[in-house]
Structures are given as structure tokens and as C-alpha cells.
Coordinates of C-alpha atoms in Angstrom, one line a residue:
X229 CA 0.0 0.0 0.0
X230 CA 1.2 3.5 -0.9
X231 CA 2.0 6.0 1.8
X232 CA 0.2 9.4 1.3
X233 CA 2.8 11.6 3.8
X234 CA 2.2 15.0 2.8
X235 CA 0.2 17.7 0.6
X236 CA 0.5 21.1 -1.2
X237 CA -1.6 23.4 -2.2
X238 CA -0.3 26.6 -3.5
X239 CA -1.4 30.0 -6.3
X240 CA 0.4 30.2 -9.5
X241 CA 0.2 33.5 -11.1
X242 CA 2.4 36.5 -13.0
X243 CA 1.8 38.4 -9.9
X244 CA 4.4 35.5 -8.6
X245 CA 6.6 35.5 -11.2
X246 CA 7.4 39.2 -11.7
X247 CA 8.4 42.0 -9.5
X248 CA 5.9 44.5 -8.1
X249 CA 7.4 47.1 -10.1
X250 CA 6.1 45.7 -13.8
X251 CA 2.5 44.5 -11.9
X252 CA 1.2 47.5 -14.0
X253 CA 1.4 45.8 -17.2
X254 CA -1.1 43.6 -16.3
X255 CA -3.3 46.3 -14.3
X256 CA -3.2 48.4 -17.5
X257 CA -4.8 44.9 -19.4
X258 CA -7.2 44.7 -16.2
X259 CA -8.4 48.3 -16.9
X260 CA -9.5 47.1 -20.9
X261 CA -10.8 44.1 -19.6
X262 CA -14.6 44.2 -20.2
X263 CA -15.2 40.4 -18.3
X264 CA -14.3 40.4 -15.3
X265 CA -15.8 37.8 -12.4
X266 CA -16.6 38.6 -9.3
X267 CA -19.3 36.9 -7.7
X268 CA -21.4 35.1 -10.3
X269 CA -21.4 38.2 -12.5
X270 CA -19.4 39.8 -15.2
X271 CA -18.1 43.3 -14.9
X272 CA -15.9 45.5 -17.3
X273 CA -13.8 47.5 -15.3
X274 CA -16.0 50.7 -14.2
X275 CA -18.9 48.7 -13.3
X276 CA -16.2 46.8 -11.3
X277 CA -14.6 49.7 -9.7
X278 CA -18.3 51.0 -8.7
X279 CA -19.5 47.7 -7.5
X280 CA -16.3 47.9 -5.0
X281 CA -16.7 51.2 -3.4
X282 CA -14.3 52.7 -1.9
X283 CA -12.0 50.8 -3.7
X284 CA -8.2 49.6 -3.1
X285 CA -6.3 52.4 -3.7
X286 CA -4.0 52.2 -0.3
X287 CA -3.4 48.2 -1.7
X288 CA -1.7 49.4 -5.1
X289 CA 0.6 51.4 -3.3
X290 CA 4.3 50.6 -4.0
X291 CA 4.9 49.7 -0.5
X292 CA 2.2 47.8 0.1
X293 CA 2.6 45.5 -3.3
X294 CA 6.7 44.9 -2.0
X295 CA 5.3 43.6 1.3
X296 CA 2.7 41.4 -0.2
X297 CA 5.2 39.9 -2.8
X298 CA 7.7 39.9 0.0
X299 CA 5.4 37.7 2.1
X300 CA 4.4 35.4 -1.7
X301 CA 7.9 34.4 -2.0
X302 CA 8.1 33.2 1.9
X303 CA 5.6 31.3 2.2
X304 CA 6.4 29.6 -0.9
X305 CA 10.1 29.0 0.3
X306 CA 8.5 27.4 3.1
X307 CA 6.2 24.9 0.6
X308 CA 9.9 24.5 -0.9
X309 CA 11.3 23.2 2.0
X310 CA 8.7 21.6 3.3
X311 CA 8.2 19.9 0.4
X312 CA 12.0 18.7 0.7
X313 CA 10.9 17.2 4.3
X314 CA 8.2 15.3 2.4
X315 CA 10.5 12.5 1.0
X316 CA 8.4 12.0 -1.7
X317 CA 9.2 8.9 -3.7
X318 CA 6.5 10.2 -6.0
X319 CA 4.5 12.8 -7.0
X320 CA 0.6 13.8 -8.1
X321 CA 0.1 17.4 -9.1
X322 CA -3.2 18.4 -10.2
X323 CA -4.0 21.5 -12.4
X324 CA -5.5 22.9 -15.3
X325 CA -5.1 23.8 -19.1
X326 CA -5.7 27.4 -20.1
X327 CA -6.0 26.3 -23.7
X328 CA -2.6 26.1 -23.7
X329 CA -1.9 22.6 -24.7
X330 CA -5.9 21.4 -25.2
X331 CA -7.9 23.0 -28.0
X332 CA -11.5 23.1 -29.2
X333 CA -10.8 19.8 -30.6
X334 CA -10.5 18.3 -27.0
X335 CA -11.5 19.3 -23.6
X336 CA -11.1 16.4 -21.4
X337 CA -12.6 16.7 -17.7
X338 CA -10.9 14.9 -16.3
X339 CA -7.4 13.8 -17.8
X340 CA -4.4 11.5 -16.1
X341 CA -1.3 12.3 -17.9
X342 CA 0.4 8.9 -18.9
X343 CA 3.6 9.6 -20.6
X344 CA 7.1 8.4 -19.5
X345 CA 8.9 12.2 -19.4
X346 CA 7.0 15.5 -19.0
X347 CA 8.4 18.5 -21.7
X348 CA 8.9 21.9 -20.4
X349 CA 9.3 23.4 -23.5
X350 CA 10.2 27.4 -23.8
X351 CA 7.7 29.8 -25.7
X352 CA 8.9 30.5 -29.0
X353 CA 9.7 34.5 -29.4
X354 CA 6.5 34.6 -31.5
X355 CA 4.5 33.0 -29.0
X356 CA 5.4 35.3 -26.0
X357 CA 4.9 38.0 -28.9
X358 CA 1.3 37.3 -28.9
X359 CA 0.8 37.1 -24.8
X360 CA -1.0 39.5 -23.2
X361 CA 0.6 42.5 -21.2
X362 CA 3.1 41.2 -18.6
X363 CA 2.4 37.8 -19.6
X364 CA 5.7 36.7 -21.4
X365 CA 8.0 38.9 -18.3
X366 CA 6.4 35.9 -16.2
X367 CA 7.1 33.0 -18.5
X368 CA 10.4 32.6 -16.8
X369 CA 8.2 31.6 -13.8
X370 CA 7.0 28.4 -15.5
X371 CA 9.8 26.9 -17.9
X372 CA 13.5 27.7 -17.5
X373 CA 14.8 29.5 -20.7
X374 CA 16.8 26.5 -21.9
X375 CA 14.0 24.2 -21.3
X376 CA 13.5 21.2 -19.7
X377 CA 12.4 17.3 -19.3
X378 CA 10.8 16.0 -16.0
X379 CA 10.3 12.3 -15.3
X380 CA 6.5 10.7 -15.4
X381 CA 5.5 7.8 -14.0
X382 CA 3.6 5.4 -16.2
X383 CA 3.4 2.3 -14.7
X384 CA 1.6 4.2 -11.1
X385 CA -0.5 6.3 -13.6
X386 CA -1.8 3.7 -15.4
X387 CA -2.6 2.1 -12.4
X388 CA -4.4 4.7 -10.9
X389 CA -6.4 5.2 -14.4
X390 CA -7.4 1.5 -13.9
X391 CA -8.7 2.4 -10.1
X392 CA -10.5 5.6 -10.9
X393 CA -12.4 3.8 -14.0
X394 CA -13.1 1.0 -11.0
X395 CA -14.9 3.7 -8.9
X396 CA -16.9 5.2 -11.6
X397 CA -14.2 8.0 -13.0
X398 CA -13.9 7.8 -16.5
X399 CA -11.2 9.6 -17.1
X400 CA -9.0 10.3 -20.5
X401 CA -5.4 9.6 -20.7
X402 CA -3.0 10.6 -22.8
X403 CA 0.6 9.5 -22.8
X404 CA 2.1 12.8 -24.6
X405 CA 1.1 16.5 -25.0
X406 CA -0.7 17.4 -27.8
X407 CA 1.0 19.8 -30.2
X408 CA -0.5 22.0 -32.7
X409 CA 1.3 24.9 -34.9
X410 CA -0.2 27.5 -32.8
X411 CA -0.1 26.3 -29.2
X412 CA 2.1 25.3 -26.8
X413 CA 4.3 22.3 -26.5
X414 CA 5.3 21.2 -23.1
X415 CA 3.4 21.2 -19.7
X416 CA 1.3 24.3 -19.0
X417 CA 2.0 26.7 -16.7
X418 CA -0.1 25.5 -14.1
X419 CA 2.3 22.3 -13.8
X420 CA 5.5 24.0 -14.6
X421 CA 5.2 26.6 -11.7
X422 CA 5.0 23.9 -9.2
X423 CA 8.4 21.9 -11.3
X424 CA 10.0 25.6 -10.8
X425 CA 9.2 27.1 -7.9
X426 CA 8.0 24.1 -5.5
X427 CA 9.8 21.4 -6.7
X428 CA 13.1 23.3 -7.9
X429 CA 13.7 21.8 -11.2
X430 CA 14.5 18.7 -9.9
X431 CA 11.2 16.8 -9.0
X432 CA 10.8 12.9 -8.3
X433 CA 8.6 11.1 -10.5
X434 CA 5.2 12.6 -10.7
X435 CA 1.8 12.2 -12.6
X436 CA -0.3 15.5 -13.8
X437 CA -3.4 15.5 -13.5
X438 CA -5.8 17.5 -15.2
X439 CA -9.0 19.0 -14.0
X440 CA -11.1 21.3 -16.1
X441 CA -12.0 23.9 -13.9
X442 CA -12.6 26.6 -16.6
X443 CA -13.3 26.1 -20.0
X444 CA -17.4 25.8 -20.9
X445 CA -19.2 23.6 -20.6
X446 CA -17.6 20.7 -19.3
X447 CA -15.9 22.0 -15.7
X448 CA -16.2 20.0 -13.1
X449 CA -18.4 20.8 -10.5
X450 CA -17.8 21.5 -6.5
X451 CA -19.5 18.1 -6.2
X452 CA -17.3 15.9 -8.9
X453 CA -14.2 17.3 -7.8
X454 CA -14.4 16.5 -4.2
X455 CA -15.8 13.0 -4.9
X456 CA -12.4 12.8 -7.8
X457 CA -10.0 14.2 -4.6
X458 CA -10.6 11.4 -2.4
X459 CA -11.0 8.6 -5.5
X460 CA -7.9 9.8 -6.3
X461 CA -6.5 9.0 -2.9
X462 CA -8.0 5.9 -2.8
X463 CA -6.2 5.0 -6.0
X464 CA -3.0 5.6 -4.5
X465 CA -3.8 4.0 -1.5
X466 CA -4.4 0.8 -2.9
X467 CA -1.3 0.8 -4.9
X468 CA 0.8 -2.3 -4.3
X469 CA 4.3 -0.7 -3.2
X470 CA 5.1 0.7 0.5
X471 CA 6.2 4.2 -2.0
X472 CA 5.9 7.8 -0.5
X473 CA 3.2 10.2 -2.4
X474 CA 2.5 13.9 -2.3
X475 CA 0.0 15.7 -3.9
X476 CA 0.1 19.4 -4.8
X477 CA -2.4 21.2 -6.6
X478 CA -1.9 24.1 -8.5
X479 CA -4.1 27.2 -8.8
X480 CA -5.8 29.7 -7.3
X481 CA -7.6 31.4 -5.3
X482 CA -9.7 33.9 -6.6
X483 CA -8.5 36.0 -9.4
X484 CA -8.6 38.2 -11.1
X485 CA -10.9 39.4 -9.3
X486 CA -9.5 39.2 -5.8
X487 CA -12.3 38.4 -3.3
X488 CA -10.9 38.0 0.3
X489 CA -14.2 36.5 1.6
X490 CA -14.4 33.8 -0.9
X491 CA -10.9 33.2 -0.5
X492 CA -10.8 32.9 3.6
X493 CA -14.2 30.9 3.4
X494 CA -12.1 27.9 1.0
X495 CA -9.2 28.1 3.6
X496 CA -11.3 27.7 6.9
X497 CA -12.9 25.0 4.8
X498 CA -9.8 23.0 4.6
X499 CA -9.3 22.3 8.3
X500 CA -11.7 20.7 10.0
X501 CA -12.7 19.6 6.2
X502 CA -15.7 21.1 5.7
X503 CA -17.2 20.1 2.1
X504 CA -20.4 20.8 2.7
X505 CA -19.2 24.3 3.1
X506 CA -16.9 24.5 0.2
X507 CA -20.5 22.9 -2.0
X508 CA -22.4 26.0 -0.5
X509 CA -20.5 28.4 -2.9
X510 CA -22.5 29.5 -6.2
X511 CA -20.6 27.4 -9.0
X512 CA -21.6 30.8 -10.5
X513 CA -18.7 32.3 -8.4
X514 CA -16.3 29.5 -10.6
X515 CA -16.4 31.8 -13.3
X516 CA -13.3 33.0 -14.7
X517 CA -9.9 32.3 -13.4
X518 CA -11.2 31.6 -9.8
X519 CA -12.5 28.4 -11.1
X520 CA -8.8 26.9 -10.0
X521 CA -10.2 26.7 -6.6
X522 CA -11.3 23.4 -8.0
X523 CA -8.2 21.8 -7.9
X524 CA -7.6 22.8 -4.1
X525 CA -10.9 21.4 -3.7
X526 CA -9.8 17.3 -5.1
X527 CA -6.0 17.7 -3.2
X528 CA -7.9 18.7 0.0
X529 CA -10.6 16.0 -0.2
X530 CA -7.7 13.9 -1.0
X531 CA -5.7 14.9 2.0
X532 CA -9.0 14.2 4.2
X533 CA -9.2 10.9 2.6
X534 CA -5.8 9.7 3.9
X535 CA -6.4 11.3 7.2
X536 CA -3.3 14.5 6.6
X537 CA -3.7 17.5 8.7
X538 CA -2.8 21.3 7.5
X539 CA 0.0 22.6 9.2
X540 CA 0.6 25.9 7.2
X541 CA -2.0 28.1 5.7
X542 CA -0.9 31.4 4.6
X543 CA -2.6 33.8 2.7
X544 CA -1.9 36.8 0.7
X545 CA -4.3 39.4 -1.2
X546 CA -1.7 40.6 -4.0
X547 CA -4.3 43.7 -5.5
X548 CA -2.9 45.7 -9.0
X549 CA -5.4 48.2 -9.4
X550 CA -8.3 50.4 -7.3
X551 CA -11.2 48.0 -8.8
X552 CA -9.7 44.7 -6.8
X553 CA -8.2 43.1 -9.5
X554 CA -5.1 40.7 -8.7
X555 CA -4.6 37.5 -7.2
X556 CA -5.6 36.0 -3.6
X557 CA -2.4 33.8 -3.2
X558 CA -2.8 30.8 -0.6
X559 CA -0.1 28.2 0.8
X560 CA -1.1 25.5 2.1
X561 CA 0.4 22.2 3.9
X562 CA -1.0 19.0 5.0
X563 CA 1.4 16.5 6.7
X564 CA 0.7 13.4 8.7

């Protein structure tokens, strides 16, 4: 039986990638943004700024972003080292495609990533060319600039495949990254912030696992995500080796649209494990980016499932204009 010993749960963003002092890049793309999410409705930016009377402005001060980025890159030296503790013989990481590797052609669900290696391939100069504002300054955040190759775990993913389609998951696999003339070629960000910045480069064996948490119409819901969290952990459970797992998702909280309360009612959530709260939120409130909440919700049903407890939950508002547009960025750790 595999050993579930520890758990991750972490944000991903630009707003982690770059210094405070090019944040207005994106703020600037915020500001022409005409969809923004916040709480089950769309917004462009001055209905936005309205609906959040008085505003942020004391937040997008100078000073104020330096501390919060400050405080980002602690806590996630801390998920660094205490993902070093961890021993992991292996690892699951579970995040989402932006419609970065997965096109119209295919939106999996749910998707168990089968290959042998895992590509971290660099964004050609045209590709950054056409990301948004501050975008491409954050690439170096996700994929080092010479590229890289990570080791996957077949045989335990294949495994765990069988398992899930045992308890009712029928999930796709595929055993390489699709490719297409347009899109991107290796992991997606999502993963390859947690390869970089978690796992320094230099990760054990691990399986990704993808969870569409945002692209219409097939997300997942509160409900299936849970349910896939602790199926998940099950599957590893039942493994027939005495290895050492961790799981870390990747994503979140809410953005770009930064809503604390949303945010602090997912963390108290986690510990005692609450799901019934976390299945009172509007899936409404999914919308947009925030939808990545989803893949805290399957690690932390998963964590429950093998009986982990949190023992660091940090939390960070990181706001880029008046309006409340940023990133909520949450660490969290489970350990036995």
C-alpha cells in the first residue's frame, strides 16, 4: 500500500513571477478588460470599480505591493522546504489547461497524464509575442529559458487510471502532450510553476493531473471534484508498493478578481474539512480564473481521505489596481 505523507496546495500566477514594479502591465490589461468575475457576474472594469466602493487604492501602493510579494515568495520558500521534508518517492500534481496545450478539438474533464517524461518546453519569441501584457516577463516563472524534461510515472499512472475507472471515473489519458502549430508544446503553466518554484527543477517522478475547472461547458463541478480528490487518494492507497506520495495542486484562489471572503471561506474550509461548506459556494462564483479553486478542492478532499492534517495556511491578497483586481495567493500544507 502507498503511503500518502504530505500535501501542497499553492497559487500560480504573474503576480508571482514578476516584480511588483512591472505589476502595471497587467493592471493596465485589467483596466480594458470588459469580463471580469466577481461573484457570479461579469463586470468591465467601471462597473467593477463601482461595484467595489471605496476601492483599493492604499493596496496598489508601492509599499504595500513589495510587502505582499515579500510575504508570496516566503511562504512559498517554506512549501519548498517543506516539500524537501516530504521524501516524496513520487508525485501527483493536479492543475489545469488554459488552452494552452488542449484546443477546441479536445476538452477532457478529467485527464491522467500517462507519458514516460513531462516536456517543459520554452515559448517560441512569437508566441510570447502574442501574450497579453506582462504575460511573457512571467514566463520565466513556469519553464526555464533552456527548457526542460521532467520524469513521469507510467506504470503508477496507469494504475491509478485503472482504479479511478473501478470507482466510476472515466477519465482520459493521454501519454504525450498534444502539439498544434499554434499552441504550446510542453506542460502548462499551471504544472510547470509547481516543477520551478515548488519542486526546484529537480522533481521525483510525478503524474499530472488535469481538471477542467474553466473552460465551458464541461468544468467540473464542486460536487465531482471533491468526490475525484478522495478517488484519487483511494487509488493511491491501494497501490501495491510501500512508496511515499505527495500531492500538490496548482491554482488559485480567486483572481482576477480578488475576493478576500471567498478566499478565507475555501481556507477555513480545509481544516476541520468542511465540504459541505466549500458545495455552498454558487458554482456561479467559478467563473473565470477563480475556477482553480477546484483543484484545491480534489487535493484537499484527497488529504482528508488519507487522514493529513494542514500545518501551514498562509494567505496573501496581491491587489494591482483600485477596482480589486489581482490575485488571492494561498499556501497551504497538510502532513501526517
Amino acid at each position: 500500500m502507498a503511503n500518502i505523507v504530505g500535501g501542497i496546495a499553492v497559487s500560480h500566477g504573474p503576480l508571482l513571477c514578476t516584480p511588483p514594479s512591472i505589476w502595471h502591465l497587467r493592471a493596465g490589461a485589467d483596466q480594458k478588460n470588459v469580463n471580469h468575475w466577481y461573484q457570479g457576474r461579469r463586470h468591465n472594469y467601471d462597473e467593477l470599480l463601482a461595484a467595489r466602493a471605496p476601492g483599493f487604492g492604499m493596496a496598489v501602493q508601492a509599499a504595500h505591493q513589495a510587502r505582499a510579494y515579500a510575504q508570496c515568495q516566503s511562504s512559498l520558500d517554506q512549501l519548498a522546504d517543506k516539500f524537501k521534508a516530504m521524501r516524496a518517492d513520487w508525485v501527483i500534481v493536479v492543475g489545469n489547461d488554459q488552452r494552452e496545450v488542449f484546443h477546441d478539438d479536445m476538452s477532457p474533464a478529467l485527464l491522467v497524464y500517462t507519458g514516460e517524461s513531462i516536456p517543459n518546453i520554452p515559448l517560441t519569441p512569437a508566441q510570447l509575442a502574442k501574450l497579453p501584457p506582462g504575460i511573457a516577463e512571467a514566463e520565466v516563472g513556469h519553464c526555464p529559458p533552456e527548457g526542460a524534461v521532467y520524469p513521469g510515472h507510467a506504470a503508477q499512472a496507469t494504475r491509478i487510471v485503472a482504479s479511478l475507472s473501478d470507482a466510476g471515473f472515466d477519465v482520459a489519458t493521454s501519454a504525450r502532450l498534444p502539439s498544434t502549430a499554434d499552441g504550446q508544446h510542453g506542460i502548462p503553466h499551471a504544472f510547470g510553476f509547481v516543477y520551478r518554484r515548488i519542486l526546484n527543477d529537480a522533481p521525483p517522478p510525478s503524474v499530472p493531473v488535469f481538471v477542467n475547472v474553466g473552460v465551458a461547458p464541461n468544468q467540473v463541478r464542486t460536487g465531482r471534484a471533491l468526490a475525484f480528490g478522495a478517488a484519487l487518494a483511494r487509488a493511491v492507497r491501494d497501490l501495491p508498493d510501500a512508496s511515499r506520495v505527495v500531492f500538490i495542486a496548482s491554482g488559485g484562489l480567486s483572481h482576477f478578481v480578488v475576493d478576500e471572503s471567498l478566499d478565507q471561506k475555501v481556507l477555513q474550509a480545509l481544516s476541520p474539512f468542511d465540504a459541505a461548506s466549500l458545495q455552498s459556494i454558487p458554482e456561479s462564483w467559478f467563473n473565470g480564473n477563480s475556477g482553480e479553486i477546484k483543484s484545491w478542492m480534489a487535493v484537499a478532499a484527497a488529504m482528508n481521505e488519507a487522514g493529513l492534517r494542514i500545518d501551514m495556511r498562509d494567505y496573501t491578497p496581491c491587489y494591482r489596481t483600485p477596482a480589486g483586481t489581482g490575485s488571492g495567493m494561498g499556501f497551504v500544507a497538510w502532513s501526517l
